[in-house]
Amino acid sequence: MDETQLPLTDHLTDLRRCLVISLAAVAAGFLACYSQAETLGDWFFRPLFAVLPEGSSLIFTSYQDAFFFYLKLALVGGVFLASPVVFWQIWWFVAPGLYRHEKRILLPFSLLSALCFVGGAAFGYGVVFRPAFRFLLGYATDYLTPLPAVKEYFSLAIRLLFSFGLVFELPIALVTLARFGIVDQAFLSRHRQYAILIAFVVAAILTPTPDVVNQLLMALPLVVLYEVGILAVRLFGRRADREEERISNVEQGMSNDRRDRQE
């Protein structure tokens, strides 16, 4: 790690800088999305309308619901647009605690983190939304007519988007833990059965429907991502260990040379 340790005030200054830049990026994304709010709304409603009876529409029960819906949707869109900048600021903030050779991976890790986050949300939108809403609407009968409200649909859809976005960060999280020496490939492989169990528990908690199909749509990607994480730890974790060992040997050699000269 870096030889110099920053005082607390410098860390707080860096944290403020990261927050300001991240908020500015989100604000820029919000303005860009709000300028296309209706188009974004049409895209956002598409999975639900694909399973609703023909001629159906969403309702809002208070005057301000539709207005705040477009504001919140633009804000969420701004977060996704700004995610590369936000993740870059997160990794930049933790950079002082990394070795010099590890800082070279900050930009790739930032881009991969944003790609996994957006990719997870896209997976949820493209694969999970329709079967999930089809299952929920399947309880409609002659006496129960579905009248989905904008507020409830937005809350449920955003929960799914962010859940899948965070779940797809699993390989990045495992590599990060391996870089800090908390886990390694042997540990992850040895506890694979527990990881599979946890994946199904997490899927049961995060998915809005109790049916097996929708839970599998989250649990199976989690299991696959765990295996990808093991492979990534094997590739990058060992590389980090070799680099740290090489640096340690160089520093030890320099220390021995200085001691020999003093003698």
PDB file of C-alpha atoms in Angstrom:
ATOM      1  CA  MET A   1       0.000   0.000   0.000  1.00  0.00           C
ATOM      2  CA  ASP A   2       1.042   3.611  -0.152  1.00  0.00           C
ATOM      3  CA  GLU A   3       3.788   4.464   2.314  1.00  0.00           C
ATOM      4  CA  THR A   4       2.115   7.684   3.402  1.00  0.00           C
ATOM      5  CA  GLN A   5      -1.135   7.673   5.333  1.00  0.00           C
ATOM      6  CA  LEU A   6      -3.604  10.438   4.705  1.00  0.00           C
ATOM      7  CA  PRO A   7      -5.073  12.222   7.736  1.00  0.00           C
ATOM      8  CA  LEU A   8      -8.799  12.018   8.419  1.00  0.00           C
ATOM      9  CA  THR A   9      -9.443  15.521   7.059  1.00  0.00           C
ATOM     10  CA  ASP A  10      -7.944  14.542   3.708  1.00  0.00           C
ATOM     11  CA  HIS A  11     -10.160  11.451   3.569  1.00  0.00           C
ATOM     12  CA  LEU A  12     -13.219  13.591   4.279  1.00  0.00           C
ATOM     13  CA  THR A  13     -12.142  16.032   1.567  1.00  0.00           C
ATOM     14  CA  ASP A  14     -11.785  13.154  -0.895  1.00  0.00           C
ATOM     15  CA  LEU A  15     -15.195  11.789   0.142  1.00  0.00           C
ATOM     16  CA  ARG A  16     -16.812  15.180  -0.436  1.00  0.00           C
ATOM     17  CA  ARG A  17     -15.139  15.437  -3.840  1.00  0.00           C
ATOM     18  CA  CYS A  18     -16.409  11.985  -4.834  1.00  0.00           C
ATOM     19  CA  LEU A  19     -19.941  12.801  -3.678  1.00  0.00           C
ATOM     20  CA  VAL A  20     -20.010  16.133  -5.518  1.00  0.00           C
ATOM     21  CA  ILE A  21     -18.787  14.588  -8.787  1.00  0.00           C
ATOM     22  CA  SER A  22     -21.196  11.647  -8.481  1.00  0.00           C
ATOM     23  CA  LEU A  23     -24.165  13.905  -7.747  1.00  0.00           C
ATOM     24  CA  ALA A  24     -23.226  16.177 -10.642  1.00  0.00           C
ATOM     25  CA  ALA A  25     -23.109  13.167 -12.985  1.00  0.00           C
ATOM     26  CA  VAL A  26     -26.493  11.927 -11.717  1.00  0.00           C
ATOM     27  CA  ALA A  27     -27.956  15.417 -12.142  1.00  0.00           C
ATOM     28  CA  ALA A  28     -26.722  15.560 -15.741  1.00  0.00           C
ATOM     29  CA  GLY A  29     -28.208  12.113 -16.389  1.00  0.00           C
ATOM     30  CA  PHE A  30     -31.479  13.199 -14.772  1.00  0.00           C
ATOM     31  CA  LEU A  31     -31.780  16.224 -17.078  1.00  0.00           C
ATOM     32  CA  ALA A  32     -31.036  14.096 -20.119  1.00  0.00           C
ATOM     33  CA  CYS A  33     -33.655  11.501 -19.132  1.00  0.00           C
ATOM     34  CA  TYR A  34     -36.279  14.059 -18.137  1.00  0.00           C
ATOM     35  CA  SER A  35     -36.046  15.647 -21.571  1.00  0.00           C
ATOM     36  CA  GLN A  36     -37.210  12.266 -22.945  1.00  0.00           C
ATOM     37  CA  ALA A  37     -39.533  11.411 -20.047  1.00  0.00           C
ATOM     38  CA  GLU A  38     -42.522  10.242 -22.103  1.00  0.00           C
ATOM     39  CA  THR A  39     -40.398   8.057 -24.378  1.00  0.00           C
ATOM     40  CA  LEU A  40     -38.670   6.602 -21.328  1.00  0.00           C
ATOM     41  CA  GLY A  41     -42.066   6.008 -19.699  1.00  0.00           C
ATOM     42  CA  ASP A  42     -43.364   4.150 -22.754  1.00  0.00           C
ATOM     43  CA  TRP A  43     -40.292   1.920 -22.670  1.00  0.00           C
ATOM     44  CA  PHE A  44     -40.668   1.392 -18.923  1.00  0.00           C
ATOM     45  CA  PHE A  45     -44.325   0.279 -19.233  1.00  0.00           C
ATOM     46  CA  ARG A  46     -43.740  -2.053 -22.175  1.00  0.00           C
ATOM     47  CA  PRO A  47     -43.256  -5.338 -20.224  1.00  0.00           C
ATOM     48  CA  LEU A  48     -46.469  -4.744 -18.278  1.00  0.00           C
ATOM     49  CA  PHE A  49     -48.566  -3.835 -21.323  1.00  0.00           C
ATOM     50  CA  ALA A  50     -47.279  -6.987 -23.039  1.00  0.00           C
ATOM     51  CA  VAL A  51     -49.169  -9.122 -20.489  1.00  0.00           C
ATOM     52  CA  LEU A  52     -52.143  -6.862 -19.711  1.00  0.00           C
ATOM     53  CA  PRO A  53     -55.461  -7.487 -21.495  1.00  0.00           C
ATOM     54  CA  GLU A  54     -55.810  -5.489 -24.693  1.00  0.00           C
ATOM     55  CA  GLY A  55     -57.115  -2.002 -24.107  1.00  0.00           C
ATOM     56  CA  SER A  56     -55.933  -1.860 -20.503  1.00  0.00           C
ATOM     57  CA  SER A  57     -54.048   1.096 -19.066  1.00  0.00           C
ATOM     58  CA  LEU A  58     -52.419   2.186 -15.835  1.00  0.00           C
ATOM     59  CA  ILE A  59     -54.142   4.490 -13.387  1.00  0.00           C
ATOM     60  CA  PHE A  60     -53.005   7.048 -10.844  1.00  0.00           C
ATOM     61  CA  THR A  61     -55.082   7.764  -7.764  1.00  0.00           C
ATOM     62  CA  SER A  62     -53.825  11.218  -6.812  1.00  0.00           C
ATOM     63  CA  TYR A  63     -53.242  14.288  -8.946  1.00  0.00           C
ATOM     64  CA  GLN A  64     -49.479  14.412  -8.450  1.00  0.00           C
ATOM     65  CA  ASP A  65     -48.732  10.696  -9.011  1.00  0.00           C
ATOM     66  CA  ALA A  66     -48.057  10.988 -12.734  1.00  0.00           C
ATOM     67  CA  PHE A  67     -45.876  14.079 -12.284  1.00  0.00           C
ATOM     68  CA  PHE A  68     -43.739  12.460  -9.588  1.00  0.00           C
ATOM     69  CA  PHE A  69     -43.571   9.241 -11.577  1.00  0.00           C
ATOM     70  CA  TYR A  70     -41.764  10.961 -14.436  1.00  0.00           C
ATOM     71  CA  LEU A  71     -39.473  12.770 -11.992  1.00  0.00           C
ATOM     72  CA  LYS A  72     -38.511   9.550 -10.216  1.00  0.00           C
ATOM     73  CA  LEU A  73     -38.147   7.642 -13.478  1.00  0.00           C
ATOM     74  CA  ALA A  74     -35.807  10.332 -14.831  1.00  0.00           C
ATOM     75  CA  LEU A  75     -33.798  10.185 -11.598  1.00  0.00           C
ATOM     76  CA  VAL A  76     -33.435   6.405 -11.842  1.00  0.00           C
ATOM     77  CA  GLY A  77     -32.428   6.745 -15.482  1.00  0.00           C
ATOM     78  CA  GLY A  78     -29.887   9.375 -14.452  1.00  0.00           C
ATOM     79  CA  VAL A  79     -28.384   6.972 -11.909  1.00  0.00           C
ATOM     80  CA  PHE A  80     -27.930   4.303 -14.580  1.00  0.00           C
ATOM     81  CA  LEU A  81     -26.468   6.783 -17.059  1.00  0.00           C
ATOM     82  CA  ALA A  82     -24.076   8.121 -14.433  1.00  0.00           C
ATOM     83  CA  SER A  83     -23.103   4.686 -13.096  1.00  0.00           C
ATOM     84  CA  PRO A  84     -19.655   4.638 -14.820  1.00  0.00           C
ATOM     85  CA  VAL A  85     -18.783   7.938 -13.141  1.00  0.00           C
ATOM     86  CA  VAL A  86     -20.228   6.850  -9.788  1.00  0.00           C
ATOM     87  CA  PHE A  87     -18.316   3.570  -9.770  1.00  0.00           C
ATOM     88  CA  TRP A  88     -15.148   5.365 -10.856  1.00  0.00           C
ATOM     89  CA  GLN A  89     -15.497   7.705  -7.877  1.00  0.00           C
ATOM     90  CA  ILE A  90     -16.070   4.780  -5.517  1.00  0.00           C
ATOM     91  CA  TRP A  91     -12.940   3.020  -6.714  1.00  0.00           C
ATOM     92  CA  TRP A  92     -10.976   6.274  -6.728  1.00  0.00           C
ATOM     93  CA  PHE A  93     -11.919   6.820  -3.065  1.00  0.00           C
ATOM     94  CA  VAL A  94     -10.572   3.409  -2.017  1.00  0.00           C
ATOM     95  CA  ALA A  95      -7.426   3.836  -4.145  1.00  0.00           C
ATOM     96  CA  PRO A  96      -5.210   5.085  -1.253  1.00  0.00           C
ATOM     97  CA  GLY A  97      -5.646   1.695   0.408  1.00  0.00           C
ATOM     98  CA  LEU A  98      -4.403  -0.213  -2.655  1.00  0.00           C
ATOM     99  CA  TYR A  99      -0.944  -1.192  -3.811  1.00  0.00           C
ATOM    100  CA  ARG A 100       0.554   0.780  -6.672  1.00  0.00           C
ATOM    101  CA  HIS A 101       0.163  -2.093  -9.126  1.00  0.00           C
ATOM    102  CA  GLU A 102      -3.474  -2.527  -8.061  1.00  0.00           C
ATOM    103  CA  LYS A 103      -4.296   1.076  -8.904  1.00  0.00           C
ATOM    104  CA  ARG A 104      -3.741   0.259 -12.582  1.00  0.00           C
ATOM    105  CA  ILE A 105      -6.964  -1.773 -12.578  1.00  0.00           C
ATOM    106  CA  LEU A 106      -9.123   1.075 -11.242  1.00  0.00           C
ATOM    107  CA  LEU A 107     -10.431   2.132 -14.651  1.00  0.00           C
ATOM    108  CA  PRO A 108     -11.171  -1.437 -15.886  1.00  0.00           C
ATOM    109  CA  PHE A 109     -12.840  -2.274 -12.569  1.00  0.00           C
ATOM    110  CA  SER A 110     -14.933   0.900 -12.749  1.00  0.00           C
ATOM    111  CA  LEU A 111     -16.116   0.105 -16.261  1.00  0.00           C
ATOM    112  CA  LEU A 112     -16.785  -3.552 -15.403  1.00  0.00           C
ATOM    113  CA  SER A 113     -18.726  -2.543 -12.279  1.00  0.00           C
ATOM    114  CA  ALA A 114     -20.934  -0.200 -14.307  1.00  0.00           C
ATOM    115  CA  LEU A 115     -21.344  -2.815 -17.054  1.00  0.00           C
ATOM    116  CA  CYS A 116     -22.394  -5.487 -14.540  1.00  0.00           C
ATOM    117  CA  PHE A 117     -24.819  -3.103 -12.840  1.00  0.00           C
ATOM    118  CA  VAL A 118     -26.499  -2.010 -16.071  1.00  0.00           C
ATOM    119  CA  GLY A 119     -26.333  -5.540 -17.479  1.00  0.00           C
ATOM    120  CA  GLY A 120     -28.089  -6.934 -14.408  1.00  0.00           C
ATOM    121  CA  ALA A 121     -30.859  -4.356 -14.702  1.00  0.00           C
ATOM    122  CA  ALA A 122     -31.203  -5.132 -18.424  1.00  0.00           C
ATOM    123  CA  PHE A 123     -31.451  -8.842 -17.619  1.00  0.00           C
ATOM    124  CA  GLY A 124     -34.210  -8.157 -15.105  1.00  0.00           C
ATOM    125  CA  TYR A 125     -36.084  -5.926 -17.556  1.00  0.00           C
ATOM    126  CA  GLY A 126     -35.736  -8.224 -20.563  1.00  0.00           C
ATOM    127  CA  VAL A 127     -36.051 -11.656 -18.965  1.00  0.00           C
ATOM    128  CA  VAL A 128     -37.814 -11.411 -15.592  1.00  0.00           C
ATOM    129  CA  PHE A 129     -40.381  -8.618 -15.928  1.00  0.00           C
ATOM    130  CA  ARG A 130     -42.839 -10.339 -18.262  1.00  0.00           C
ATOM    131  CA  PRO A 131     -43.096 -13.714 -16.493  1.00  0.00           C
ATOM    132  CA  ALA A 132     -43.247 -11.982 -13.104  1.00  0.00           C
ATOM    133  CA  PHE A 133     -46.108  -9.671 -14.081  1.00  0.00           C
ATOM    134  CA  ARG A 134     -47.837 -12.440 -16.019  1.00  0.00           C
ATOM    135  CA  PHE A 135     -47.844 -14.546 -12.864  1.00  0.00           C
ATOM    136  CA  LEU A 136     -49.223 -11.698 -10.747  1.00  0.00           C
ATOM    137  CA  LEU A 137     -51.928 -10.878 -13.274  1.00  0.00           C
ATOM    138  CA  GLY A 138     -52.878 -14.537 -13.485  1.00  0.00           C
ATOM    139  CA  TYR A 139     -54.976 -14.116 -10.349  1.00  0.00           C
ATOM    140  CA  ALA A 140     -57.463 -11.910 -12.220  1.00  0.00           C
ATOM    141  CA  THR A 141     -60.972 -13.364 -12.485  1.00  0.00           C
ATOM    142  CA  ASP A 142     -64.399 -12.193 -13.546  1.00  0.00           C
ATOM    143  CA  TYR A 143     -64.710 -10.667 -10.089  1.00  0.00           C
ATOM    144  CA  LEU A 144     -61.125  -9.354  -9.847  1.00  0.00           C
ATOM    145  CA  THR A 145     -60.222  -6.890 -12.582  1.00  0.00           C
ATOM    146  CA  PRO A 146     -56.574  -5.745 -12.693  1.00  0.00           C
ATOM    147  CA  LEU A 147     -56.215  -1.973 -12.467  1.00  0.00           C
ATOM    148  CA  PRO A 148     -52.458  -1.491 -11.972  1.00  0.00           C
ATOM    149  CA  ALA A 149     -51.481   1.873 -10.527  1.00  0.00           C
ATOM    150  CA  VAL A 150     -48.436   3.803 -11.672  1.00  0.00           C
ATOM    151  CA  LYS A 151     -47.027   4.134  -8.135  1.00  0.00           C
ATOM    152  CA  GLU A 152     -47.161   0.410  -7.342  1.00  0.00           C
ATOM    153  CA  TYR A 153     -45.762  -0.611 -10.731  1.00  0.00           C
ATOM    154  CA  PHE A 154     -42.879   1.835 -10.395  1.00  0.00           C
ATOM    155  CA  SER A 155     -41.977   0.626  -6.898  1.00  0.00           C
ATOM    156  CA  LEU A 156     -41.997  -3.029  -7.895  1.00  0.00           C
ATOM    157  CA  ALA A 157     -40.139  -2.509 -11.178  1.00  0.00           C
ATOM    158  CA  ILE A 158     -37.412  -0.350  -9.602  1.00  0.00           C
ATOM    159  CA  ARG A 159     -36.933  -2.897  -6.845  1.00  0.00           C
ATOM    160  CA  LEU A 160     -36.354  -5.578  -9.476  1.00  0.00           C
ATOM    161  CA  LEU A 161     -34.027  -3.400 -11.569  1.00  0.00           C
ATOM    162  CA  PHE A 162     -31.773  -2.481  -8.664  1.00  0.00           C
ATOM    163  CA  SER A 163     -31.887  -6.001  -7.215  1.00  0.00           C
ATOM    164  CA  PHE A 164     -30.612  -7.517 -10.438  1.00  0.00           C
ATOM    165  CA  GLY A 165     -28.117  -4.696 -10.909  1.00  0.00           C
ATOM    166  CA  LEU A 166     -26.595  -5.340  -7.475  1.00  0.00           C
ATOM    167  CA  VAL A 167     -26.730  -9.131  -7.857  1.00  0.00           C
ATOM    168  CA  PHE A 168     -24.682  -8.941 -11.054  1.00  0.00           C
ATOM    169  CA  GLU A 169     -21.916  -7.185  -9.087  1.00  0.00           C
ATOM    170  CA  LEU A 170     -21.085 -10.519  -7.417  1.00  0.00           C
ATOM    171  CA  PRO A 171     -17.952 -11.329  -9.507  1.00  0.00           C
ATOM    172  CA  ILE A 172     -16.568  -7.838  -8.887  1.00  0.00           C
ATOM    173  CA  ALA A 173     -17.235  -8.205  -5.151  1.00  0.00           C
ATOM    174  CA  LEU A 174     -15.493 -11.596  -5.020  1.00  0.00           C
ATOM    175  CA  VAL A 175     -12.426 -10.322  -6.857  1.00  0.00           C
ATOM    176  CA  THR A 176     -12.283  -7.316  -4.526  1.00  0.00           C
ATOM    177  CA  LEU A 177     -12.438  -9.573  -1.458  1.00  0.00           C
ATOM    178  CA  ALA A 178      -9.703 -11.743  -2.958  1.00  0.00           C
ATOM    179  CA  ARG A 179      -7.523  -8.691  -3.587  1.00  0.00           C
ATOM    180  CA  PHE A 180      -7.786  -7.795   0.089  1.00  0.00           C
ATOM    181  CA  GLY A 181      -6.939 -11.355   1.087  1.00  0.00           C
ATOM    182  CA  ILE A 182     -10.341 -12.120   2.630  1.00  0.00           C
ATOM    183  CA  VAL A 183     -11.199 -15.032   0.298  1.00  0.00           C
ATOM    184  CA  ASP A 184      -9.374 -17.121  -2.261  1.00  0.00           C
ATOM    185  CA  GLN A 185     -10.262 -19.634  -4.964  1.00  0.00           C
ATOM    186  CA  ALA A 186      -9.966 -22.632  -2.627  1.00  0.00           C
ATOM    187  CA  PHE A 187     -12.271 -21.028  -0.065  1.00  0.00           C
ATOM    188  CA  LEU A 188     -14.902 -20.168  -2.683  1.00  0.00           C
ATOM    189  CA  SER A 189     -14.773 -23.625  -4.262  1.00  0.00           C
ATOM    190  CA  ARG A 190     -14.951 -25.348  -0.870  1.00  0.00           C
ATOM    191  CA  HIS A 191     -18.087 -23.417   0.118  1.00  0.00           C
ATOM    192  CA  ARG A 192     -19.860 -23.669  -3.236  1.00  0.00           C
ATOM    193  CA  GLN A 193     -22.825 -25.604  -1.805  1.00  0.00           C
ATOM    194  CA  TYR A 194     -23.488 -22.875   0.757  1.00  0.00           C
ATOM    195  CA  ALA A 195     -23.293 -20.234  -1.963  1.00  0.00           C
ATOM    196  CA  ILE A 196     -25.934 -22.100  -3.996  1.00  0.00           C
ATOM    197  CA  LEU A 197     -28.190 -22.286  -0.958  1.00  0.00           C
ATOM    198  CA  ILE A 198     -27.742 -18.572  -0.265  1.00  0.00           C
ATOM    199  CA  ALA A 199     -28.483 -17.808  -3.933  1.00  0.00           C
ATOM    200  CA  PHE A 200     -31.903 -19.464  -3.666  1.00  0.00           C
ATOM    201  CA  VAL A 201     -32.616 -17.761  -0.345  1.00  0.00           C
ATOM    202  CA  VAL A 202     -31.738 -14.354  -1.825  1.00  0.00           C
ATOM    203  CA  ALA A 203     -33.887 -15.091  -4.887  1.00  0.00           C
ATOM    204  CA  ALA A 204     -36.830 -16.019  -2.660  1.00  0.00           C
ATOM    205  CA  ILE A 205     -36.467 -12.736  -0.762  1.00  0.00           C
ATOM    206  CA  LEU A 206     -35.921 -10.384  -3.711  1.00  0.00           C
ATOM    207  CA  THR A 207     -38.332 -11.769  -6.281  1.00  0.00           C
ATOM    208  CA  PRO A 208     -41.864 -10.371  -5.906  1.00  0.00           C
ATOM    209  CA  THR A 209     -43.601 -13.625  -6.808  1.00  0.00           C
ATOM    210  CA  PRO A 210     -43.604 -16.962  -4.958  1.00  0.00           C
ATOM    211  CA  ASP A 211     -43.517 -19.139  -8.065  1.00  0.00           C
ATOM    212  CA  VAL A 212     -40.517 -21.340  -8.781  1.00  0.00           C
ATOM    213  CA  VAL A 213     -39.905 -20.062 -12.320  1.00  0.00           C
ATOM    214  CA  ASN A 214     -39.291 -16.448 -11.347  1.00  0.00           C
ATOM    215  CA  GLN A 215     -37.137 -17.457  -8.393  1.00  0.00           C
ATOM    216  CA  LEU A 216     -35.037 -19.629 -10.699  1.00  0.00           C
ATOM    217  CA  LEU A 217     -34.613 -16.660 -13.043  1.00  0.00           C
ATOM    218  CA  MET A 218     -32.702 -14.907 -10.247  1.00  0.00           C
ATOM    219  CA  ALA A 219     -31.105 -17.879  -8.476  1.00  0.00           C
ATOM    220  CA  LEU A 220     -29.548 -19.453 -11.577  1.00  0.00           C
ATOM    221  CA  PRO A 221     -27.778 -16.239 -12.692  1.00  0.00           C
ATOM    222  CA  LEU A 222     -26.483 -15.894  -9.124  1.00  0.00           C
ATOM    223  CA  VAL A 223     -24.993 -19.383  -9.270  1.00  0.00           C
ATOM    224  CA  VAL A 224     -23.461 -18.688 -12.680  1.00  0.00           C
ATOM    225  CA  LEU A 225     -22.064 -15.367 -11.454  1.00  0.00           C
ATOM    226  CA  TYR A 226     -20.542 -17.138  -8.446  1.00  0.00           C
ATOM    227  CA  GLU A 227     -18.730 -19.527 -10.781  1.00  0.00           C
ATOM    228  CA  VAL A 228     -17.587 -16.591 -12.899  1.00  0.00           C
ATOM    229  CA  GLY A 229     -16.349 -14.960  -9.703  1.00  0.00           C
ATOM    230  CA  ILE A 230     -14.306 -18.076  -8.823  1.00  0.00           C
ATOM    231  CA  LEU A 231     -12.719 -17.997 -12.267  1.00  0.00           C
ATOM    232  CA  ALA A 232     -12.014 -14.278 -11.941  1.00  0.00           C
ATOM    233  CA  VAL A 233     -10.432 -14.804  -8.508  1.00  0.00           C
ATOM    234  CA  ARG A 234      -8.268 -17.552  -9.993  1.00  0.00           C
ATOM    235  CA  LEU A 235      -7.041 -15.239 -12.739  1.00  0.00           C
ATOM    236  CA  PHE A 236      -6.695 -11.936 -10.912  1.00  0.00           C
ATOM    237  CA  GLY A 237      -6.210 -13.043  -7.307  1.00  0.00           C
ATOM    238  CA  ARG A 238      -3.125 -15.116  -8.052  1.00  0.00           C
ATOM    239  CA  ARG A 239      -1.718 -12.389 -10.233  1.00  0.00           C
ATOM    240  CA  ALA A 240      -2.063  -9.964  -7.349  1.00  0.00           C
ATOM    241  CA  ASP A 241      -0.355 -12.395  -4.966  1.00  0.00           C
ATOM    242  CA  ARG A 242       2.586 -12.844  -7.328  1.00  0.00           C
ATOM    243  CA  GLU A 243       2.922  -9.110  -7.781  1.00  0.00           C
ATOM    244  CA  GLU A 244       2.863  -8.472  -4.048  1.00  0.00           C
ATOM    245  CA  GLU A 245       5.437 -11.223  -3.495  1.00  0.00           C
ATOM    246  CA  ARG A 246       7.682  -9.717  -6.168  1.00  0.00           C
ATOM    247  CA  ILE A 247       7.416  -6.257  -4.605  1.00  0.00           C
ATOM    248  CA  SER A 248       8.106  -7.706  -1.165  1.00  0.00           C
ATOM    249  CA  ASN A 249      11.196  -9.489  -2.471  1.00  0.00           C
ATOM    250  CA  VAL A 250      12.458  -6.305  -4.125  1.00  0.00           C
ATOM    251  CA  GLU A 251      11.926  -4.288  -0.954  1.00  0.00           C
ATOM    252  CA  GLN A 252      13.625  -7.006   1.103  1.00  0.00           C
ATOM    253  CA  GLY A 253      16.568  -6.985  -1.301  1.00  0.00           C
ATOM    254  CA  MET A 254      16.883  -3.213  -1.074  1.00  0.00           C
ATOM    255  CA  SER A 255      16.779  -3.427   2.716  1.00  0.00           C
ATOM    256  CA  ASN A 256      19.528  -6.060   2.716  1.00  0.00           C
ATOM    257  CA  ASP A 257      21.665  -3.925   0.389  1.00  0.00           C
ATOM    258  CA  ARG A 258      21.329  -0.921   2.708  1.00  0.00           C
ATOM    259  CA  ARG A 259      22.265  -3.052   5.707  1.00  0.00           C
ATOM    260  CA  ASP A 260      25.298  -4.476   3.889  1.00  0.00           C
ATOM    261  CA  ARG A 261      26.508  -0.975   2.973  1.00  0.00           C
ATOM    262  CA  GLN A 262      26.111   0.197   6.569  1.00  0.00           C
ATOM    263  CA  GLU A 263      28.208  -2.736   7.775  1.00  0.00           C
TER     264      GLU A 263
END
